[in-house]
PDB file of C-alpha atoms in Angstrom:
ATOM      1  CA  UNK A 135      15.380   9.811   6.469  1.00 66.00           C
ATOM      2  CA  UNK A 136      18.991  10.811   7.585  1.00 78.00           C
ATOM      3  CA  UNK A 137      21.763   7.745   8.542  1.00 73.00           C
ATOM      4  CA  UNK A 138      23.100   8.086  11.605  1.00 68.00           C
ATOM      5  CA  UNK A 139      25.951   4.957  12.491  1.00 68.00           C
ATOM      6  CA  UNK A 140      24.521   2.038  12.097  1.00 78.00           C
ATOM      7  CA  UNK A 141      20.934   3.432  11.342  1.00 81.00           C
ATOM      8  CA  UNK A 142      18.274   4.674   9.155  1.00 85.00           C
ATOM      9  CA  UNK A 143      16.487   7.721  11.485  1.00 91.00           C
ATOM     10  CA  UNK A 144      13.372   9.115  10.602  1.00 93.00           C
ATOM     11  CA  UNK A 145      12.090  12.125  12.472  1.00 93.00           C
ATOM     12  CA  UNK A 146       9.021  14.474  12.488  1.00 92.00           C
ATOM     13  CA  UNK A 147       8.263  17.007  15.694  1.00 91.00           C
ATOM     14  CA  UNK A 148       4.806  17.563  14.416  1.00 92.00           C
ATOM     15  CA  UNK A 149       3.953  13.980  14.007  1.00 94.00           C
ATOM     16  CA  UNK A 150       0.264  13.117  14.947  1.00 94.00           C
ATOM     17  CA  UNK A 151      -0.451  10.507  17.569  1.00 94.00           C
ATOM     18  CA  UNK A 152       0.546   7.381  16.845  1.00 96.00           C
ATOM     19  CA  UNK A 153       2.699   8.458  13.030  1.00 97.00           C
ATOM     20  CA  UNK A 154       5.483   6.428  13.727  1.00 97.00           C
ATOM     21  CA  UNK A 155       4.379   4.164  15.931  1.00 97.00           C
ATOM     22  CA  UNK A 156       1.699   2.226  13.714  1.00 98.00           C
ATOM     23  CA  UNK A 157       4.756   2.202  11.601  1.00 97.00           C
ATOM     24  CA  UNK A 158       6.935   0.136  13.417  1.00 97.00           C
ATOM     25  CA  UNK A 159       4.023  -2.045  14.112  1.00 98.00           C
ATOM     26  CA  UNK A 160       3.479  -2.667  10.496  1.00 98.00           C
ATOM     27  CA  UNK A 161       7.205  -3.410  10.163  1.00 98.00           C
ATOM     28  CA  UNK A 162       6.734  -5.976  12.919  1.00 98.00           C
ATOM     29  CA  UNK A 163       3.541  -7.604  11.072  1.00 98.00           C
ATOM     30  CA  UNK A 164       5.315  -7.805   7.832  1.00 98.00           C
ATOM     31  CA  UNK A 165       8.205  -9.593   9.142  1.00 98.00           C
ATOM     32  CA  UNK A 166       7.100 -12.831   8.534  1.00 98.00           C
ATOM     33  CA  UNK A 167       9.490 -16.406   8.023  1.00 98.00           C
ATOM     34  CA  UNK A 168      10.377 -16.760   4.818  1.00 98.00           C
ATOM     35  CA  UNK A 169       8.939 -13.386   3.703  1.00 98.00           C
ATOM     36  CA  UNK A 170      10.375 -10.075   2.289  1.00 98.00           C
ATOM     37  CA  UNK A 171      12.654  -8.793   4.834  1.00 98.00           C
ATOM     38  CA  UNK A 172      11.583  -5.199   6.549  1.00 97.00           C
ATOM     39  CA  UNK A 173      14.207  -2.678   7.806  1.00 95.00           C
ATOM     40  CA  UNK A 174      13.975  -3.474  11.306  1.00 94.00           C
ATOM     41  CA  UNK A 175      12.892  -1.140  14.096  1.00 95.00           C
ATOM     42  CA  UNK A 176      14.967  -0.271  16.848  1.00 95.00           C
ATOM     43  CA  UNK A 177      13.952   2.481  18.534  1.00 95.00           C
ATOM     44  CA  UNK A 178      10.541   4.327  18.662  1.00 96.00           C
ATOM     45  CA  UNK A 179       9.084   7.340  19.824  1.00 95.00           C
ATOM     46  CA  UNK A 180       5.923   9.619  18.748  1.00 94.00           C
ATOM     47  CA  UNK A 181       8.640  11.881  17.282  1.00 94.00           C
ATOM     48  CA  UNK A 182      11.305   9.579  15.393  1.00 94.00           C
ATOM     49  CA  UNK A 183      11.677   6.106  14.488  1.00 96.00           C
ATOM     50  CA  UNK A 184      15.097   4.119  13.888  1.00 95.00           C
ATOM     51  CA  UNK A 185      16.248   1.157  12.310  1.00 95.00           C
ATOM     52  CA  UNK A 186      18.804  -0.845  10.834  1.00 92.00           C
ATOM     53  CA  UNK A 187      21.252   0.796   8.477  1.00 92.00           C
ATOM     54  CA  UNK A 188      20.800  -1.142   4.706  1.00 92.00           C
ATOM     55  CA  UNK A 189      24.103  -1.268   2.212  1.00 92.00           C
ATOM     56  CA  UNK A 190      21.992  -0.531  -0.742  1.00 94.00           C
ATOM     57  CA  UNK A 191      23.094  -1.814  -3.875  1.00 96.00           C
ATOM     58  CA  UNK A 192      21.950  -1.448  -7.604  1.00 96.00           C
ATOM     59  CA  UNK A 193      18.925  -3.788  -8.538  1.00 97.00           C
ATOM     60  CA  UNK A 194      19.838  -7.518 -10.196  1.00 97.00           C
ATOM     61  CA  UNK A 195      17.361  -9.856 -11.340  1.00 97.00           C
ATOM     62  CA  UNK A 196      18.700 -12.604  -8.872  1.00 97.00           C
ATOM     63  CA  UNK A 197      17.131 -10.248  -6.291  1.00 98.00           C
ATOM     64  CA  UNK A 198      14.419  -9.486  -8.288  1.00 98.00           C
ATOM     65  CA  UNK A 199      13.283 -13.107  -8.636  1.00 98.00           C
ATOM     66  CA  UNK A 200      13.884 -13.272  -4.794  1.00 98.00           C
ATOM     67  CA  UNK A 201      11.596 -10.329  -3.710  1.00 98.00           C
ATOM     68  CA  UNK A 202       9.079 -11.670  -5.796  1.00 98.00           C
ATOM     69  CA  UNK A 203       8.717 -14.623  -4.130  1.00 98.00           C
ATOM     70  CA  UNK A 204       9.156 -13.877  -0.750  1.00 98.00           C
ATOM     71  CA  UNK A 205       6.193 -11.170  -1.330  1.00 98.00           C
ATOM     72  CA  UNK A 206       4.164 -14.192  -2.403  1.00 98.00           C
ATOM     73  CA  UNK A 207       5.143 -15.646   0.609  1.00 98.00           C
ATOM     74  CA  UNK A 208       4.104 -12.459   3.355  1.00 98.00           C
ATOM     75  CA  UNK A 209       1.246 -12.091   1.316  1.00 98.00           C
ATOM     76  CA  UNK A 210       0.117 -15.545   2.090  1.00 98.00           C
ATOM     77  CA  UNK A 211       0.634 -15.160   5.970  1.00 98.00           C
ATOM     78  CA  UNK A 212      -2.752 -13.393   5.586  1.00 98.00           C
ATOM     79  CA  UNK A 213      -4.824 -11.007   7.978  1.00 98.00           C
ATOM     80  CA  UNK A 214      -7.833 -11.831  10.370  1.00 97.00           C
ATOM     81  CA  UNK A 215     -10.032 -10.091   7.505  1.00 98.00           C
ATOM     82  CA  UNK A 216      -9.763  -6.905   4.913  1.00 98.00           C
ATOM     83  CA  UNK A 217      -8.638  -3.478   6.757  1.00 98.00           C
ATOM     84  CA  UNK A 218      -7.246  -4.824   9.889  1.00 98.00           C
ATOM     85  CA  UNK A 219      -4.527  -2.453  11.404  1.00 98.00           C
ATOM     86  CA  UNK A 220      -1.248  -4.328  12.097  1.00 98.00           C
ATOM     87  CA  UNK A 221      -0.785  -6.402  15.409  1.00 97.00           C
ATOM     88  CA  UNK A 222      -0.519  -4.413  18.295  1.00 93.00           C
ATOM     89  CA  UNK A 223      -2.065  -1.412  16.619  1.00 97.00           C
ATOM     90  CA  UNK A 224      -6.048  -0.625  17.306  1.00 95.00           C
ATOM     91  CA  UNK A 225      -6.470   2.265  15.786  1.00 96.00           C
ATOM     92  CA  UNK A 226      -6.252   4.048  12.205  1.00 97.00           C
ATOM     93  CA  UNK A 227      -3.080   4.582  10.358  1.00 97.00           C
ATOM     94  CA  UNK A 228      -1.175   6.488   8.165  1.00 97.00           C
ATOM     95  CA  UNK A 229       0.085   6.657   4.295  1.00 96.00           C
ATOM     96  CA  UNK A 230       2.401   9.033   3.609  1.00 89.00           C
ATOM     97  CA  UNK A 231       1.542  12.188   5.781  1.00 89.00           C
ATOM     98  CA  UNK A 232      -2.395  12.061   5.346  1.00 96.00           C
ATOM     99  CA  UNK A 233      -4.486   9.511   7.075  1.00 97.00           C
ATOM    100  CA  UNK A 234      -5.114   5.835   6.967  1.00 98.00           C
ATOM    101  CA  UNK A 235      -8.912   4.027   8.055  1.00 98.00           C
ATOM    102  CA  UNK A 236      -8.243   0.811   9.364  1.00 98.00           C
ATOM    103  CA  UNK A 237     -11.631  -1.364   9.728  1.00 98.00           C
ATOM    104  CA  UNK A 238     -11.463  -2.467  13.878  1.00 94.00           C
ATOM    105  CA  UNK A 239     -14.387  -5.339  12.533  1.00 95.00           C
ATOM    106  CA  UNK A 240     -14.579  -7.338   9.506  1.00 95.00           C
ATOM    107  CA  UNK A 241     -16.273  -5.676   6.776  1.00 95.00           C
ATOM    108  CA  UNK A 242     -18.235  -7.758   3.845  1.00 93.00           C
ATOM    109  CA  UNK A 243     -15.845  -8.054   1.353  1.00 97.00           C
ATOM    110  CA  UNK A 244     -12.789  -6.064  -0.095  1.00 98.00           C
ATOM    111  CA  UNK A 245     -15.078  -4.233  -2.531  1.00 98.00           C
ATOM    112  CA  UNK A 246     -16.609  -2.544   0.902  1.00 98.00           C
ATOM    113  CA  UNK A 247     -13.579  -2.111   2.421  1.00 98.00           C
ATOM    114  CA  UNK A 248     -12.125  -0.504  -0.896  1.00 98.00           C
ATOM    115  CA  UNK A 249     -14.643   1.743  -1.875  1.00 98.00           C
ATOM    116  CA  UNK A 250     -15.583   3.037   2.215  1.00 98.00           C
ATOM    117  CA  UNK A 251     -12.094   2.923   3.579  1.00 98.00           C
ATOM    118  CA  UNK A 252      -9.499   3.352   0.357  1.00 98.00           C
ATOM    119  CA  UNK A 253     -11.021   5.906  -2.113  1.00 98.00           C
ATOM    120  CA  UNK A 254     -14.295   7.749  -0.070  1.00 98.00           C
ATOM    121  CA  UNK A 255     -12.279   9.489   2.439  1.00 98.00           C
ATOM    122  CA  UNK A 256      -9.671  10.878  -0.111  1.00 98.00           C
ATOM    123  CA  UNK A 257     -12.837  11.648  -2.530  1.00 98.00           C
ATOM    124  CA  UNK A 258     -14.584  13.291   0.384  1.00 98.00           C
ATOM    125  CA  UNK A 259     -11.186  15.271   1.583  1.00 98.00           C
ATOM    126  CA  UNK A 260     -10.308  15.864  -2.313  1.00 98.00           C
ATOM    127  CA  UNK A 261     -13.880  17.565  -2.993  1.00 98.00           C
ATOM    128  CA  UNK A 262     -13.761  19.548   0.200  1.00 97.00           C
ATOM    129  CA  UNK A 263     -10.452  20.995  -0.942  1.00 96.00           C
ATOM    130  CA  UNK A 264     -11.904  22.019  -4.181  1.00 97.00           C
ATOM    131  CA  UNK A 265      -9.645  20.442  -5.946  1.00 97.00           C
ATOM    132  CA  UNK A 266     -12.362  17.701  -7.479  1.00 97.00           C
ATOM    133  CA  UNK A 267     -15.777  19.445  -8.321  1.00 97.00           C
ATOM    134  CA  UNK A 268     -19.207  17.123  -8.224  1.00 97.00           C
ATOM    135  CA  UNK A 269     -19.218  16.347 -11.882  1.00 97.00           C
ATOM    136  CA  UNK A 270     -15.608  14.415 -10.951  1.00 97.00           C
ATOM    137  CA  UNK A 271     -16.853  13.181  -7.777  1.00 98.00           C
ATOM    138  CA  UNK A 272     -19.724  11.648  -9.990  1.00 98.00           C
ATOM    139  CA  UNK A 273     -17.865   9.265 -11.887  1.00 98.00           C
ATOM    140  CA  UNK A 274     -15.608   8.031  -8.861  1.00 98.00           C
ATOM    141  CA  UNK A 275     -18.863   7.223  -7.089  1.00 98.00           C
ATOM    142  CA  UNK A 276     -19.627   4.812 -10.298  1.00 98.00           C
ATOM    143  CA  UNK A 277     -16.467   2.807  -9.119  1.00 98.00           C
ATOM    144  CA  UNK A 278     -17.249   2.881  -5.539  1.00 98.00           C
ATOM    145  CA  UNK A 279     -20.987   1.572  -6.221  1.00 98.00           C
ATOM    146  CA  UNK A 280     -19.427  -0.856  -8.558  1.00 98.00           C
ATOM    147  CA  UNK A 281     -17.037  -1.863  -5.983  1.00 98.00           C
ATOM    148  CA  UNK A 282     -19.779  -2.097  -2.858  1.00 98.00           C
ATOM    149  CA  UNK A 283     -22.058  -4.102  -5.516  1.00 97.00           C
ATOM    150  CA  UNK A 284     -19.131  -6.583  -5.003  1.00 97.00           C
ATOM    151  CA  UNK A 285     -18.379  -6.721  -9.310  1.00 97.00           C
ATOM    152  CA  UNK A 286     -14.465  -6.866  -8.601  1.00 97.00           C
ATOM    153  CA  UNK A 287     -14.108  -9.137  -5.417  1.00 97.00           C
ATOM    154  CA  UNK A 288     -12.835 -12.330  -5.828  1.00 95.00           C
ATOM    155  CA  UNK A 289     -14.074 -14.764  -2.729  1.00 93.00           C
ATOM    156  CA  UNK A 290     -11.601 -17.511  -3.585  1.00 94.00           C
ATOM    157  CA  UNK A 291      -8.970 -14.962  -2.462  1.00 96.00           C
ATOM    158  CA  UNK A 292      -8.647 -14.233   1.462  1.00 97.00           C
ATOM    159  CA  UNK A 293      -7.417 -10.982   2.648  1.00 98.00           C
ATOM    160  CA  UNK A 294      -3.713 -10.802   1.981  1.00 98.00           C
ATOM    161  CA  UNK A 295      -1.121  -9.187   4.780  1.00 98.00           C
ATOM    162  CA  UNK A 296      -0.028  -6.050   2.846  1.00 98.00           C
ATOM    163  CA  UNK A 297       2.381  -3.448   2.622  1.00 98.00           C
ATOM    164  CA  UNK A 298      -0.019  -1.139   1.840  1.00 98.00           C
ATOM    165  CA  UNK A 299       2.673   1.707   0.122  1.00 98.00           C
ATOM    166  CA  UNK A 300       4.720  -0.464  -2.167  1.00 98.00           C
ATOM    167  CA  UNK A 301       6.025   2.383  -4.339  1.00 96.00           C
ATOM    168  CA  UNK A 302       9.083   1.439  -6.056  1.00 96.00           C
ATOM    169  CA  UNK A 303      10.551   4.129  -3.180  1.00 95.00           C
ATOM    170  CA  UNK A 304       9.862   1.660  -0.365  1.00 97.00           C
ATOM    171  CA  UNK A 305      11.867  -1.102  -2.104  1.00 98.00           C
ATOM    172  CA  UNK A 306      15.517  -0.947  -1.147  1.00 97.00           C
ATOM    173  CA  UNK A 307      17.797  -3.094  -2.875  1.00 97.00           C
ATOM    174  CA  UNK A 308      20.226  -4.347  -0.227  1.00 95.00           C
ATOM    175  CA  UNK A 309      23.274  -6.336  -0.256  1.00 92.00           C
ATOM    176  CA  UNK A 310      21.660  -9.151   1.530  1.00 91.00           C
ATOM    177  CA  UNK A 311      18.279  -8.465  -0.657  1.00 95.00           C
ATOM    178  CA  UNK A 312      15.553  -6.489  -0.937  1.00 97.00           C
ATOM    179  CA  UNK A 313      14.064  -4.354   2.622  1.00 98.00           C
ATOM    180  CA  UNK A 314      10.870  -3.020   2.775  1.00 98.00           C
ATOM    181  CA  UNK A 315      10.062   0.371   4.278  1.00 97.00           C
ATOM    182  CA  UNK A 316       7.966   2.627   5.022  1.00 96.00           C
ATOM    183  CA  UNK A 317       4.705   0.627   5.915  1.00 98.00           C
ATOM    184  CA  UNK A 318       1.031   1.756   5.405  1.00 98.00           C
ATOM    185  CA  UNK A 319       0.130  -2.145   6.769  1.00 98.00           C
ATOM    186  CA  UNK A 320      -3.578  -3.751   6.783  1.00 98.00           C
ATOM    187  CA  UNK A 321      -5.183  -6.621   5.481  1.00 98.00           C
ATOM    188  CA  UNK A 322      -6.198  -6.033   1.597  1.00 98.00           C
ATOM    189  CA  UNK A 323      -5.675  -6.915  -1.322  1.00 98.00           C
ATOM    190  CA  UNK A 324      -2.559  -8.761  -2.979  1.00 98.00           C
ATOM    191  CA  UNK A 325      -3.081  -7.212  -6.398  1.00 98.00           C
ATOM    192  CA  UNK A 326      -2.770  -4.041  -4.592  1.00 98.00           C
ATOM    193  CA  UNK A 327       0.585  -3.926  -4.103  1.00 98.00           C
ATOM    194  CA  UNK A 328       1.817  -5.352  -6.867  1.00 98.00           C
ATOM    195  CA  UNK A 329      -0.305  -2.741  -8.751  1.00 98.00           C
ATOM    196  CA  UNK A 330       1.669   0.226  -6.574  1.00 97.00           C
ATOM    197  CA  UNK A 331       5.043  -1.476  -7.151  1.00 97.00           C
ATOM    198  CA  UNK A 332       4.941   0.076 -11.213  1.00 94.00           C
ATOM    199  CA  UNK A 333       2.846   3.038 -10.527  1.00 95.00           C
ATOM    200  CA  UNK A 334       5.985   5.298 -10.330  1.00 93.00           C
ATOM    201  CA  UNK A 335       8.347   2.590 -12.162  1.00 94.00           C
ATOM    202  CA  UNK A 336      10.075  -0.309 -10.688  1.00 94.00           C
ATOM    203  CA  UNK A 337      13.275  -1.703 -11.928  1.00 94.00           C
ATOM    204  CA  UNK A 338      13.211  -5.571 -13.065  1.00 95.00           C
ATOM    205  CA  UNK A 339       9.536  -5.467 -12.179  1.00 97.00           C
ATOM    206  CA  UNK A 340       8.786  -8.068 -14.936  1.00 97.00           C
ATOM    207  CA  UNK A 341      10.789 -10.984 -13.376  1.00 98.00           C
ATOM    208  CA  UNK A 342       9.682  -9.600  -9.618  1.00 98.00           C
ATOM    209  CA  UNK A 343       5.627 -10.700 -11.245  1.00 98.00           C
ATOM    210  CA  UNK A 344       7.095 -14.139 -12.659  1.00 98.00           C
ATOM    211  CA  UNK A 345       8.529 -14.861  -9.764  1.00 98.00           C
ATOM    212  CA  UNK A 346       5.577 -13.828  -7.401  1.00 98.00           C
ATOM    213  CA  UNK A 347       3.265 -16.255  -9.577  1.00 98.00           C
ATOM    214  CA  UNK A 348       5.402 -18.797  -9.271  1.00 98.00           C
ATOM    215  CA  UNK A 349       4.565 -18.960  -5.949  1.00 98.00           C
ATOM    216  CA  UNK A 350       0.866 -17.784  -6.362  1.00 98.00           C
ATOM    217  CA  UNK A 351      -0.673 -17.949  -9.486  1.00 97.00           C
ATOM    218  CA  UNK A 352      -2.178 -14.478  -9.741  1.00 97.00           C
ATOM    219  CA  UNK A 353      -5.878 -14.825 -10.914  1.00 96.00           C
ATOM    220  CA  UNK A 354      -7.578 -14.261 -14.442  1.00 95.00           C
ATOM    221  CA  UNK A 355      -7.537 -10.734 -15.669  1.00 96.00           C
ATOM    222  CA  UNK A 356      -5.428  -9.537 -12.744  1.00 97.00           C
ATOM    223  CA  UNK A 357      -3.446  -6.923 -15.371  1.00 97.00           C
ATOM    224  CA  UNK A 358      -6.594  -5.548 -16.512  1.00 97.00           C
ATOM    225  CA  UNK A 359      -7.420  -4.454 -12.836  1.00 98.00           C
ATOM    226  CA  UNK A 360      -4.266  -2.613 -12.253  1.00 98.00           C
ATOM    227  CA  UNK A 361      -5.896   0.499 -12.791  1.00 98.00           C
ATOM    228  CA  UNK A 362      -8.540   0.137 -10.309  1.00 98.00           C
ATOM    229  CA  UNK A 363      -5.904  -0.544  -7.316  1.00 98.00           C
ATOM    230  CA  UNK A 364      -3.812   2.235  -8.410  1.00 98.00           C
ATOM    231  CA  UNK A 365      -7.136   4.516  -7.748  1.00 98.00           C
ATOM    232  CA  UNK A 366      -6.339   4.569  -3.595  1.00 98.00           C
ATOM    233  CA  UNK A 367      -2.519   5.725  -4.074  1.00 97.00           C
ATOM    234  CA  UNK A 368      -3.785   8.486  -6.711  1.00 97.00           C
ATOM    235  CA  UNK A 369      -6.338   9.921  -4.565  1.00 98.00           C
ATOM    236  CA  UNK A 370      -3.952   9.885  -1.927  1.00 98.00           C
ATOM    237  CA  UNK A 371      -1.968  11.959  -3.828  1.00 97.00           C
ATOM    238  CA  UNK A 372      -4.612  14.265  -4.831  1.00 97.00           C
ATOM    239  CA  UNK A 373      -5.252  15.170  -1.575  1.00 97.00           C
ATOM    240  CA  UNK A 374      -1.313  15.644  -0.234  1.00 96.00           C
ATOM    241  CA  UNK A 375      -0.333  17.400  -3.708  1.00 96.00           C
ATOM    242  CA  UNK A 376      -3.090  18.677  -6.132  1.00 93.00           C
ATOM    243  CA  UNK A 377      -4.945  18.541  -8.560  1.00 92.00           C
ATOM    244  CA  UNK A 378      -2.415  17.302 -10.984  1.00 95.00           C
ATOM    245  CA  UNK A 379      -2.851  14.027 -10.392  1.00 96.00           C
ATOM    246  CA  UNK A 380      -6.966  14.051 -11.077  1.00 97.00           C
ATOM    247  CA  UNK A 381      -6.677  13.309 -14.823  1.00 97.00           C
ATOM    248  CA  UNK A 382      -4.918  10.293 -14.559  1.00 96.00           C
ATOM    249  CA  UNK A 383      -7.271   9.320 -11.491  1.00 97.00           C
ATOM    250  CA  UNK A 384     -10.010  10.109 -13.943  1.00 97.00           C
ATOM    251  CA  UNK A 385      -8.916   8.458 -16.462  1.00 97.00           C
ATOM    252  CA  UNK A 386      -8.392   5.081 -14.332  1.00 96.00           C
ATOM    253  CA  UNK A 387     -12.224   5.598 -12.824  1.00 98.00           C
ATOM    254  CA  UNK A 388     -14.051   5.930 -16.328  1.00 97.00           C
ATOM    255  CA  UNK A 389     -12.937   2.752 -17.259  1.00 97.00           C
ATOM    256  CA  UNK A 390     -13.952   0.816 -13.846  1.00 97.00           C
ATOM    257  CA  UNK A 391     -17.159   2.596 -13.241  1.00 91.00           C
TER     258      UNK A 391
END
């Protein structure tokens, strides 16, 4: 991202159809009233995508307690059912440089969606690489039976509108609050952000949870399934970057398969 006057550019010759285009639809989805504010797009091409410049700032708790609760809040503005591309986007998407599924029809349950959408294709792309051998595939497989079996959904809870790539990276810390960036946008799974928002460290994250379950008491035992959301972002990054993040992915599937 380089700053050009009074924007933030992003640009990428190569891109593959659609890169930064389901991007700045996923900014437009997660703009919501009364939600975290997005950096907003201006301009859009299949090459490059602009928007607003930020004055970043250092982090503060005041803001902290803020983002928290306006996540709650887009969140709660929901998605017509669990992977569901933005609006205005019909196809699949991207997170970071590697592909995205999106589900065009409602699946069963998030467990499906999880297991055939958010961890097989980076299991299947991971193996083919040779970078996970079939004894490691094994155990991942555990978790995605586990998932399909429908152990870890929780029906009371309606697919959530999602960032999708909340890495502490994505968070800028404005002067008029905290901007989101950098989209990977569907309908999942609230706890799955606010597992990816410590998976690489986030400052003040403590008071951003308070304040997000202020506004919507996360549910029972939420902490203790941090691990198993972190699983999609890991195998992500097995696939983009190597094999050293497998142990830790390992690690994470023993104890939910």
């Amino acid at each position: 991202m380089t700053v050009l006057g009074d924007r933030f550019v992003k640009r990428r010759h190569d891109a593959p159809h659609g890169f930064f285009e389901v991007e700045a639809a996923g900014l437009h989805w997660l703009a919501v009233p009364g939600g975290v504010p997005v950096a907003t797009p201006v301009d859009v091409s299949s090459d490059h995508l602009s928007t607003v410049r930020l004055d970043l700032v250092p982090p503060t708790g005041a803001a902290a307690d803020e983002f928290g609760r306006q996540l709650a809040v887009t969140h709660d503005s929901g998605a017509r059912h669990f992977g569901v591309p933005p609006d205005g986007w019909d196809g699949d998407g991207y997170i970071g440089t590697i592909g995205l599924p999106h589900a065009l029809q409602p699946l069963k349950s998030w467990g499906e969606f999880y297991a055939n959408l958010g961890l097989r294709p980076y299991l299947r792309a991971a193996y083919d690489q040779g970078t996970i051998d079939g004894h490691q595939l094994e155990v991942f497989e555990l978790v995605c039976r586990r998932l399909t079996a429908g152990e870890y959904d929780d029906p009371s809870d309606p697919p959530s509108r999602i960032h999708g790539d909340l890495w502490s990276g994505n968070v800028l810390w404005s002067a008029n609050g905290v901007h989101l960036i950098d989209p990977a946008a569907h309908g999942g799974h609230r706890e799955t952000d606010l597992a990816m928002l410590g998976l690489f460290g986030m400052p003040q994250l403590e008071r951003v949870l308070r304040a997000y379950g202020e506004v919507h008491p996360l549910a029972d035992g939420w902490r203790d399934r941090v691990g198993l959301h972190r699983l999609h972002p890991l195998l992500t990054h097995v696939v983009m970057f190597g094999g050293s993040y497998v142990p830790q992915a390992i690690a994470m599937a023993h104890k939910y398969g």
